[in-house]
PDB file of N, CA and C in Angstrom:
ATOM      1  N   MET A   1     178.241  77.540 112.790  1.00 72.00           N
ATOM      2  CA  MET A   1     179.320  76.781 113.167  1.00 72.00           C
ATOM      3  C   MET A   1     179.252  75.561 112.204  1.00 72.00           C
ATOM      4  N   PRO A   2     180.332  75.194 111.775  1.00 87.00           N
ATOM      5  CA  PRO A   2     180.494  74.188 110.650  1.00 87.00           C
ATOM      6  C   PRO A   2     180.093  72.673 111.613  1.00 87.00           C
ATOM      7  N   ASP A   3     180.853  72.520 112.588  1.00 90.00           N
ATOM      8  CA  ASP A   3     180.639  71.202 113.444  1.00 90.00           C
ATOM      9  C   ASP A   3     179.928  71.357 114.689  1.00 90.00           C
ATOM     10  N   ALA A   4     178.723  70.528 115.004  1.00 92.00           N
ATOM     11  CA  ALA A   4     178.063  70.969 116.148  1.00 92.00           C
ATOM     12  C   ALA A   4     178.911  70.522 117.507  1.00 92.00           C
ATOM     13  N   PRO A   5     178.689  71.153 118.545  1.00 92.00           N
ATOM     14  CA  PRO A   5     179.489  70.966 119.822  1.00 92.00           C
ATOM     15  C   PRO A   5     179.223  69.522 120.390  1.00 92.00           C
ATOM     16  N   THR A   6     180.160  68.852 120.927  1.00 95.00           N
ATOM     17  CA  THR A   6     179.945  67.577 121.412  1.00 95.00           C
ATOM     18  C   THR A   6     178.974  68.005 122.931  1.00 95.00           C
ATOM     19  N   TYR A   7     178.624  66.618 123.139  1.00 92.00           N
ATOM     20  CA  TYR A   7     177.799  66.624 124.688  1.00 92.00           C
ATOM     21  C   TYR A   7     178.561  67.246 125.525  1.00 92.00           C
ATOM     22  N   THR A   8     179.680  66.930 125.523  1.00 95.00           N
ATOM     23  CA  THR A   8     180.488  67.239 126.934  1.00 95.00           C
ATOM     24  C   THR A   8     180.638  68.656 126.682  1.00 95.00           C
ATOM     25  N   THR A   9     180.865  69.164 125.554  1.00 95.00           N
ATOM     26  CA  THR A   9     180.931  70.810 125.532  1.00 95.00           C
ATOM     27  C   THR A   9     179.709  71.341 125.999  1.00 95.00           C
ATOM     28  N   VAL A  10     178.470  71.070 125.470  1.00 95.00           N
ATOM     29  CA  VAL A  10     177.054  71.683 125.966  1.00 95.00           C
ATOM     30  C   VAL A  10     177.097  71.287 127.435  1.00 95.00           C
ATOM     31  N   ARG A  11     177.409  70.289 127.807  1.00 93.00           N
ATOM     32  CA  ARG A  11     177.391  70.041 129.560  1.00 93.00           C
ATOM     33  C   ARG A  11     178.174  71.342 130.324  1.00 93.00           C
ATOM     34  N   GLY A  12     179.440  71.207 129.605  1.00 96.00           N
ATOM     35  CA  GLY A  12     180.229  72.255 130.282  1.00 96.00           C
ATOM     36  C   GLY A  12     179.950  73.714 130.270  1.00 96.00           C
ATOM     37  N   LEU A  13     179.224  74.062 129.087  1.00 96.00           N
ATOM     38  CA  LEU A  13     178.747  75.298 128.818  1.00 96.00           C
ATOM     39  C   LEU A  13     177.525  75.856 129.773  1.00 96.00           C
ATOM     40  N   LEU A  14     176.685  74.590 130.105  1.00 97.00           N
ATOM     41  CA  LEU A  14     175.577  74.845 130.792  1.00 97.00           C
ATOM     42  C   LEU A  14     176.163  74.776 132.396  1.00 97.00           C
ATOM     43  N   ARG A  15     177.179  74.171 132.700  1.00 96.00           N
ATOM     44  CA  ARG A  15     177.608  74.473 133.970  1.00 96.00           C
ATOM     45  C   ARG A  15     178.239  75.719 134.275  1.00 96.00           C
ATOM     46  N   ILE A  16     178.761  76.122 133.400  1.00 97.00           N
ATOM     47  CA  ILE A  16     179.380  77.665 133.650  1.00 97.00           C
ATOM     48  C   ILE A  16     178.395  78.733 133.659  1.00 97.00           C
ATOM     49  N   LEU A  17     177.210  78.481 132.911  1.00 97.00           N
ATOM     50  CA  LEU A  17     176.194  79.388 132.753  1.00 97.00           C
ATOM     51  C   LEU A  17     175.421  79.380 134.063  1.00 97.00           C
ATOM     52  N   GLU A  18     175.301  78.133 134.530  1.00 97.00           N
ATOM     53  CA  GLU A  18     174.458  77.823 135.835  1.00 97.00           C
ATOM     54  C   GLU A  18     175.438  78.583 137.043  1.00 97.00           C
ATOM     55  N   ARG A  19     176.600  78.163 136.845  1.00 97.00           N
ATOM     56  CA  ARG A  19     177.512  78.766 138.158  1.00 97.00           C
ATOM     57  C   ARG A  19     177.755  80.309 138.119  1.00 97.00           C
ATOM     58  N   LYS A  20     177.477  81.066 136.852  1.00 96.00           N
ATOM     59  CA  LYS A  20     177.380  82.357 136.978  1.00 96.00           C
ATOM     60  C   LYS A  20     175.911  82.939 137.120  1.00 96.00           C
ATOM     61  N   GLY A  21     175.118  82.135 137.255  1.00 95.00           N
ATOM     62  CA  GLY A  21     173.945  82.468 137.903  1.00 95.00           C
ATOM     63  C   GLY A  21     172.986  83.050 136.546  1.00 95.00           C
ATOM     64  N   HIS A  22     173.027  82.642 135.392  1.00 94.00           N
ATOM     65  CA  HIS A  22     172.079  82.701 134.097  1.00 94.00           C
ATOM     66  C   HIS A  22     171.136  81.876 133.969  1.00 94.00           C
ATOM     67  N   ILE A  23     171.337  80.665 134.388  1.00 96.00           N
ATOM     68  CA  ILE A  23     170.382  79.640 134.132  1.00 96.00           C
ATOM     69  C   ILE A  23     170.395  78.704 135.320  1.00 96.00           C
ATOM     70  N   ARG A  24     169.060  78.010 135.442  1.00 97.00           N
ATOM     71  CA  ARG A  24     169.090  77.018 136.654  1.00 97.00           C
ATOM     72  C   ARG A  24     168.562  75.596 135.998  1.00 97.00           C
ATOM     73  N   HIS A  25     168.471  74.734 136.708  1.00 97.00           N
ATOM     74  CA  HIS A  25     167.925  73.437 136.376  1.00 97.00           C
ATOM     75  C   HIS A  25     166.901  72.632 137.405  1.00 97.00           C
ATOM     76  N   THR A  26     166.345  71.795 136.912  1.00 97.00           N
ATOM     77  CA  THR A  26     165.455  71.011 137.838  1.00 97.00           C
ATOM     78  C   THR A  26     165.740  69.604 137.163  1.00 97.00           C
ATOM     79  N   ALA A  27     165.504  68.792 137.970  1.00 96.00           N
ATOM     80  CA  ALA A  27     165.580  67.114 137.529  1.00 96.00           C
ATOM     81  C   ALA A  27     164.479  66.861 137.311  1.00 96.00           C
ATOM     82  N   ASP A  28     164.626  65.969 135.998  1.00 96.00           N
ATOM     83  CA  ASP A  28     163.323  65.541 135.595  1.00 96.00           C
ATOM     84  C   ASP A  28     163.912  63.767 135.295  1.00 96.00           C
ATOM     85  N   GLY A  29     163.745  62.906 136.292  1.00 96.00           N
ATOM     86  CA  GLY A  29     164.433  61.683 136.234  1.00 96.00           C
ATOM     87  C   GLY A  29     165.762  61.724 136.304  1.00 96.00           C
ATOM     88  N   SER A  30     166.181  61.008 135.218  1.00 94.00           N
ATOM     89  CA  SER A  30     167.729  61.191 135.227  1.00 94.00           C
ATOM     90  C   SER A  30     168.078  62.301 134.378  1.00 94.00           C
ATOM     91  N   ARG A  31     167.219  62.965 133.905  1.00 94.00           N
ATOM     92  CA  ARG A  31     167.953  64.337 133.028  1.00 94.00           C
ATOM     93  C   ARG A  31     167.594  65.848 133.709  1.00 94.00           C
ATOM     94  N   PHE A  32     168.196  66.731 133.289  1.00 94.00           N
ATOM     95  CA  PHE A  32     168.360  68.169 133.926  1.00 94.00           C
ATOM     96  C   PHE A  32     167.319  68.926 132.791  1.00 94.00           C
ATOM     97  N   ILE A  33     166.575  69.547 133.276  1.00 96.00           N
ATOM     98  CA  ILE A  33     165.701  70.761 132.668  1.00 96.00           C
ATOM     99  C   ILE A  33     166.448  72.193 132.823  1.00 96.00           C
ATOM    100  N   TYR A  34     166.766  72.791 132.058  1.00 97.00           N
ATOM    101  CA  TYR A  34     167.542  73.988 132.254  1.00 97.00           C
ATOM    102  C   TYR A  34     166.284  75.362 131.648  1.00 97.00           C
ATOM    103  N   ALA A  35     166.557  76.313 132.456  1.00 96.00           N
ATOM    104  CA  ALA A  35     165.715  77.238 132.136  1.00 96.00           C
ATOM    105  C   ALA A  35     166.483  78.789 132.619  1.00 96.00           C
ATOM    106  N   PRO A  36     166.081  79.655 132.099  1.00 95.00           N
ATOM    107  CA  PRO A  36     167.034  81.084 132.243  1.00 95.00           C
ATOM    108  C   PRO A  36     166.211  81.622 133.590  1.00 95.00           C
ATOM    109  N   VAL A  37     167.302  82.176 134.301  1.00 95.00           N
ATOM    110  CA  VAL A  37     166.904  82.808 135.554  1.00 95.00           C
ATOM    111  C   VAL A  37     166.088  84.016 135.320  1.00 95.00           C
ATOM    112  N   LEU A  38     166.279  85.112 134.604  1.00 94.00           N
ATOM    113  CA  LEU A  38     165.578  86.142 134.501  1.00 94.00           C
ATOM    114  C   LEU A  38     164.534  85.745 133.336  1.00 94.00           C
ATOM    115  N   PRO A  39     163.219  86.417 133.293  1.00 94.00           N
ATOM    116  CA  PRO A  39     162.559  86.409 132.314  1.00 94.00           C
ATOM    117  C   PRO A  39     162.651  87.110 131.168  1.00 94.00           C
ATOM    118  N   LYS A  40     162.496  86.766 129.880  1.00 92.00           N
ATOM    119  CA  LYS A  40     162.743  87.457 128.553  1.00 92.00           C
ATOM    120  C   LYS A  40     162.694  88.845 128.514  1.00 92.00           C
ATOM    121  N   ALA A  41     161.708  89.467 129.310  1.00 93.00           N
ATOM    122  CA  ALA A  41     161.430  90.943 129.465  1.00 93.00           C
ATOM    123  C   ALA A  41     162.587  91.633 130.132  1.00 93.00           C
ATOM    124  N   LYS A  42     163.021  90.650 131.114  1.00 94.00           N
ATOM    125  CA  LYS A  42     164.204  91.484 132.300  1.00 94.00           C
ATOM    126  C   LYS A  42     165.390  91.295 131.512  1.00 94.00           C
ATOM    127  N   ALA A  43     165.847  90.528 130.723  1.00 92.00           N
ATOM    128  CA  ALA A  43     167.148  90.220 130.324  1.00 92.00           C
ATOM    129  C   ALA A  43     167.429  90.735 128.767  1.00 92.00           C
ATOM    130  N   GLY A  44     166.107  90.978 128.115  1.00 92.00           N
ATOM    131  CA  GLY A  44     166.408  91.683 126.931  1.00 92.00           C
ATOM    132  C   GLY A  44     167.080  92.831 126.931  1.00 92.00           C
ATOM    133  N   PRO A  45     166.598  94.244 127.654  1.00 93.00           N
ATOM    134  CA  PRO A  45     167.333  95.321 127.716  1.00 93.00           C
ATOM    135  C   PRO A  45     168.888  95.201 128.015  1.00 93.00           C
ATOM    136  N   PRO A  46     169.503  94.747 129.129  1.00 92.00           N
ATOM    137  CA  PRO A  46     170.530  94.681 129.406  1.00 92.00           C
ATOM    138  C   PRO A  46     171.288  93.981 128.133  1.00 92.00           C
ATOM    139  N   ALA A  47     170.758  93.001 127.500  1.00 92.00           N
ATOM    140  CA  ALA A  47     171.506  92.168 126.699  1.00 92.00           C
ATOM    141  C   ALA A  47     171.684  93.189 125.358  1.00 92.00           C
ATOM    142  N   LEU A  48     170.509  93.836 125.283  1.00 95.00           N
ATOM    143  CA  LEU A  48     170.466  94.789 123.821  1.00 95.00           C
ATOM    144  C   LEU A  48     171.557  96.138 124.036  1.00 95.00           C
ATOM    145  N   ALA A  49     171.659  96.483 125.380  1.00 96.00           N
ATOM    146  CA  ALA A  49     172.703  97.506 125.826  1.00 96.00           C
ATOM    147  C   ALA A  49     173.956  96.988 125.553  1.00 96.00           C
ATOM    148  N   GLN A  50     174.306  95.669 126.019  1.00 96.00           N
ATOM    149  CA  GLN A  50     175.464  95.079 125.659  1.00 96.00           C
ATOM    150  C   GLN A  50     175.975  95.094 124.213  1.00 96.00           C
ATOM    151  N   VAL A  51     175.110  94.740 123.367  1.00 97.00           N
ATOM    152  CA  VAL A  51     175.218  94.801 121.809  1.00 97.00           C
ATOM    153  C   VAL A  51     175.244  96.099 121.402  1.00 97.00           C
ATOM    154  N   ILE A  52     174.845  97.254 121.624  1.00 97.00           N
ATOM    155  CA  ILE A  52     174.832  98.396 121.188  1.00 97.00           C
ATOM    156  C   ILE A  52     176.342  99.041 121.718  1.00 97.00           C
ATOM    157  N   ARG A  53     176.629  98.789 123.357  1.00 97.00           N
ATOM    158  CA  ARG A  53     178.173  99.000 123.507  1.00 97.00           C
ATOM    159  C   ARG A  53     179.108  98.416 122.666  1.00 97.00           C
ATOM    160  N   THR A  54     179.152  97.248 122.520  1.00 97.00           N
ATOM    161  CA  THR A  54     180.011  96.495 122.001  1.00 97.00           C
ATOM    162  C   THR A  54     180.080  96.893 120.247  1.00 97.00           C
ATOM    163  N   PHE A  55     178.849  96.591 119.877  1.00 96.00           N
ATOM    164  CA  PHE A  55     179.097  96.874 117.988  1.00 96.00           C
ATOM    165  C   PHE A  55     178.624  98.263 117.700  1.00 96.00           C
ATOM    166  N   PHE A  56     178.291  99.067 118.174  1.00 96.00           N
ATOM    167  CA  PHE A  56     177.741 100.359 117.813  1.00 96.00           C
ATOM    168  C   PHE A  56     178.222 101.487 118.723  1.00 96.00           C
ATOM    169  N   ASP A  57     179.590 101.288 119.553  1.00 96.00           N
ATOM    170  CA  ASP A  57     180.400 102.266 120.266  1.00 96.00           C
ATOM    171  C   ASP A  57     179.235 103.017 121.283  1.00 96.00           C
ATOM    172  N   GLY A  58     178.342 102.221 121.725  1.00 96.00           N
ATOM    173  CA  GLY A  58     177.487 103.050 122.721  1.00 96.00           C
ATOM    174  C   GLY A  58     176.413 103.753 121.847  1.00 96.00           C
ATOM    175  N   SER A  59     176.242 103.923 120.841  1.00 95.00           N
ATOM    176  CA  SER A  59     175.180 104.808 120.213  1.00 95.00           C
ATOM    177  C   SER A  59     174.117 104.176 119.557  1.00 95.00           C
ATOM    178  N   PRO A  60     172.863 104.512 120.521  1.00 91.00           N
ATOM    179  CA  PRO A  60     171.521 103.906 120.079  1.00 91.00           C
ATOM    180  C   PRO A  60     171.342 104.273 118.636  1.00 91.00           C
ATOM    181  N   SER A  61     171.740 105.506 118.280  1.00 90.00           N
ATOM    182  CA  SER A  61     171.160 105.945 116.878  1.00 90.00           C
ATOM    183  C   SER A  61     172.111 105.421 115.763  1.00 90.00           C
ATOM    184  N   GLU A  62     173.210 104.786 116.152  1.00 93.00           N
ATOM    185  CA  GLU A  62     173.764 103.807 114.968  1.00 93.00           C
ATOM    186  C   GLU A  62     173.310 102.313 114.964  1.00 93.00           C
ATOM    187  N   ALA A  63     172.625 102.037 116.241  1.00 93.00           N
ATOM    188  CA  ALA A  63     172.267 100.410 116.154  1.00 93.00           C
ATOM    189  C   ALA A  63     170.835 100.832 115.480  1.00 93.00           C
ATOM    190  N   MET A  64     170.146 101.687 115.474  1.00 89.00           N
ATOM    191  CA  MET A  64     168.829 102.274 114.668  1.00 89.00           C
ATOM    192  C   MET A  64     169.281 102.267 113.309  1.00 89.00           C
ATOM    193  N   ALA A  65     170.302 103.069 113.081  1.00 90.00           N
ATOM    194  CA  ALA A  65     170.593 103.236 111.651  1.00 90.00           C
ATOM    195  C   ALA A  65     171.053 101.646 110.860  1.00 90.00           C
ATOM    196  N   ALA A  66     171.576 100.727 111.613  1.00 91.00           N
ATOM    197  CA  ALA A  66     171.989  99.757 111.154  1.00 91.00           C
ATOM    198  C   ALA A  66     170.615  98.788 110.748  1.00 91.00           C
ATOM    199  N   LEU A  67     169.911  98.875 111.798  1.00 85.00           N
ATOM    200  CA  LEU A  67     168.387  98.323 111.802  1.00 85.00           C
ATOM    201  C   LEU A  67     167.562  98.735 110.260  1.00 85.00           C
ATOM    202  N   LEU A  68     167.605 100.057 110.128  1.00 85.00           N
ATOM    203  CA  LEU A  68     166.866 100.795 109.120  1.00 85.00           C
ATOM    204  C   LEU A  68     167.448 100.440 107.972  1.00 85.00           C
ATOM    205  N   GLY A  69     168.584 100.317 107.969  1.00 85.00           N
ATOM    206  CA  GLY A  69     169.679 100.167 106.625  1.00 85.00           C
ATOM    207  C   GLY A  69     169.859  98.437 106.297  1.00 85.00           C
ATOM    208  N   SER A  70     169.320  97.572 106.953  1.00 78.00           N
ATOM    209  CA  SER A  70     169.043  96.385 106.787  1.00 78.00           C
ATOM    210  C   SER A  70     168.382  95.953 105.492  1.00 78.00           C
ATOM    211  N   ARG A  71     168.621  94.806 104.860  1.00 73.00           N
ATOM    212  CA  ARG A  71     167.770  94.516 103.830  1.00 73.00           C
ATOM    213  C   ARG A  71     166.367  94.248 104.023  1.00 73.00           C
ATOM    214  N   ALA A  72     166.288  93.890 105.282  1.00 76.00           N
ATOM    215  CA  ALA A  72     164.807  93.419 105.857  1.00 76.00           C
ATOM    216  C   ALA A  72     163.858  94.728 105.749  1.00 76.00           C
ATOM    217  N   ARG A  73     162.634  94.453 104.956  1.00 83.00           N
ATOM    218  CA  ARG A  73     161.822  95.901 105.089  1.00 83.00           C
ATOM    219  C   ARG A  73     160.920  95.618 106.362  1.00 83.00           C
ATOM    220  N   LEU A  74     160.968  96.611 106.977  1.00 82.00           N
ATOM    221  CA  LEU A  74     160.246  96.731 108.174  1.00 82.00           C
ATOM    222  C   LEU A  74     158.662  97.200 107.727  1.00 82.00           C
ATOM    223  N   PRO A  75     157.796  96.514 108.400  1.00 88.00           N
ATOM    224  CA  PRO A  75     156.409  96.848 108.141  1.00 88.00           C
ATOM    225  C   PRO A  75     156.169  98.130 108.736  1.00 88.00           C
ATOM    226  N   ASP A  76     155.150  98.863 107.914  1.00 91.00           N
ATOM    227  CA  ASP A  76     154.863 100.220 108.280  1.00 91.00           C
ATOM    228  C   ASP A  76     154.175 100.434 109.752  1.00 91.00           C
ATOM    229  N   GLU A  77     153.787  99.426 110.502  1.00 93.00           N
ATOM    230  CA  GLU A  77     153.051  99.566 111.758  1.00 93.00           C
ATOM    231  C   GLU A  77     154.459  99.559 112.807  1.00 93.00           C
ATOM    232  N   GLU A  78     155.456  98.695 112.361  1.00 89.00           N
ATOM    233  CA  GLU A  78     156.669  99.027 113.199  1.00 89.00           C
ATOM    234  C   GLU A  78     157.434 100.143 112.957  1.00 89.00           C
ATOM    235  N   LEU A  79     157.382 100.682 111.664  1.00 89.00           N
ATOM    236  CA  LEU A  79     157.960 102.025 111.447  1.00 89.00           C
ATOM    237  C   LEU A  79     157.241 103.350 112.235  1.00 89.00           C
ATOM    238  N   ARG A  80     155.978 102.949 112.344  1.00 93.00           N
ATOM    239  CA  ARG A  80     155.031 104.173 113.171  1.00 93.00           C
ATOM    240  C   ARG A  80     155.379 103.927 114.709  1.00 93.00           C
ATOM    241  N   ARG A  81     155.616 102.609 114.994  1.00 93.00           N
ATOM    242  CA  ARG A  81     155.822 102.534 116.696  1.00 93.00           C
ATOM    243  C   ARG A  81     157.262 102.919 116.906  1.00 93.00           C
ATOM    244  N   MET A  82     158.203 102.894 115.934  1.00 90.00           N
ATOM    245  CA  MET A  82     159.408 103.236 116.110  1.00 90.00           C
ATOM    246  C   MET A  82     159.254 104.788 116.134  1.00 90.00           C
ATOM    247  N   ALA A  83     158.535 105.485 115.290  1.00 92.00           N
ATOM    248  CA  ALA A  83     158.367 106.942 115.389  1.00 92.00           C
ATOM    249  C   ALA A  83     157.695 107.067 116.839  1.00 92.00           C
ATOM    250  N   ARG A  84     156.746 106.658 117.348  1.00 93.00           N
ATOM    251  CA  ARG A  84     156.093 106.766 118.750  1.00 93.00           C
ATOM    252  C   ARG A  84     157.197 106.877 119.640  1.00 93.00           C
ATOM    253  N   LEU A  85     157.851 105.774 119.649  1.00 91.00           N
ATOM    254  CA  LEU A  85     158.780 105.717 120.775  1.00 91.00           C
ATOM    255  C   LEU A  85     159.710 106.766 120.592  1.00 91.00           C
ATOM    256  N   LEU A  86     160.274 107.188 119.522  1.00 91.00           N
ATOM    257  CA  LEU A  86     161.114 108.289 119.524  1.00 91.00           C
ATOM    258  C   LEU A  86     160.796 109.603 119.969  1.00 91.00           C
ATOM    259  N   GLU A  87     159.341 109.776 119.756  1.00 92.00           N
ATOM    260  CA  GLU A  87     158.591 110.868 120.209  1.00 92.00           C
ATOM    261  C   GLU A  87     158.459 110.840 122.086  1.00 92.00           C
ATOM    262  N   GLN A  88     158.296 109.875 122.183  1.00 92.00           N
ATOM    263  CA  GLN A  88     158.287 109.749 123.647  1.00 92.00           C
ATOM    264  C   GLN A  88     159.384 109.806 124.376  1.00 92.00           C
ATOM    265  N   ALA A  89     160.396 109.493 123.682  1.00 89.00           N
ATOM    266  CA  ALA A  89     161.963 109.672 124.138  1.00 89.00           C
ATOM    267  C   ALA A  89     162.078 111.085 124.350  1.00 89.00           C
ATOM    268  N   ARG A  90     161.789 111.602 123.095  1.00 90.00           N
ATOM    269  CA  ARG A  90     161.984 113.142 123.488  1.00 90.00           C
ATOM    270  C   ARG A  90     161.366 113.869 124.469  1.00 90.00           C
ATOM    271  N   LYS A  91     160.147 113.148 124.872  1.00 91.00           N
ATOM    272  CA  LYS A  91     159.387 114.039 125.891  1.00 91.00           C
ATOM    273  C   LYS A  91     159.528 113.535 127.359  1.00 91.00           C
ATOM    274  N   GLY A  92     160.710 112.514 127.182  1.00 87.00           N
ATOM    275  CA  GLY A  92     161.012 111.839 128.391  1.00 87.00           C
ATOM    276  C   GLY A  92     160.216 110.550 129.039  1.00 87.00           C
ATOM    277  N   ARG A  93     159.314 110.005 128.359  1.00 68.00           N
ATOM    278  CA  ARG A  93     158.513 109.380 128.484  1.00 68.00           C
ATOM    279  C   ARG A  93     159.021 108.107 128.143  1.00 68.00           C
ATOM    280  N   THR A  94     158.898 106.712 128.980  1.00 58.00           N
ATOM    281  CA  THR A  94     159.271 105.268 128.756  1.00 58.00           C
ATOM    282  C   THR A  94     158.244 104.602 128.272  1.00 58.00           C
ATOM    283  N   ASP A  95     156.874 104.809 128.536  1.00 58.00           N
ATOM    284  CA  ASP A  95     155.758 103.948 128.232  1.00 58.00           C
ATOM    285  C   ASP A  95     155.587 103.855 126.894  1.00 58.00           C
ATOM    286  N   ALA A  96     155.640 102.630 126.264  1.00 54.00           N
ATOM    287  CA  ALA A  96     155.316 102.374 124.777  1.00 54.00           C
ATOM    288  C   ALA A  96     154.249 101.371 124.569  1.00 54.00           C
ATOM    289  N   GLY A  97     153.463 101.657 123.714  1.00 53.00           N
ATOM    290  CA  GLY A  97     152.290 100.516 123.403  1.00 53.00           C
ATOM    291  C   GLY A  97     152.116 100.647 122.090  1.00 53.00           C
TER     292      GLY A  97
END
């Protein structure tokens, strides 16, 4: 973003996010502390599914191809973990460690 949003804009966006149930706040004196409603582990999969639907026509393999085709070099351990996850998916398992 070339220009930072105004204080009023940020407050308005936070109010909308809270109304939609995405965040909550607690008061700390005269200021509000905002936090997500869902923990990262629960929010991540639906968010990723939305990205895959939006940018990759619902195709996880297209998303993986984009990731693997990116300029960033994935460490060997990450590639091994991805291979294990694919093998587990083939076998119908969802546990991945």
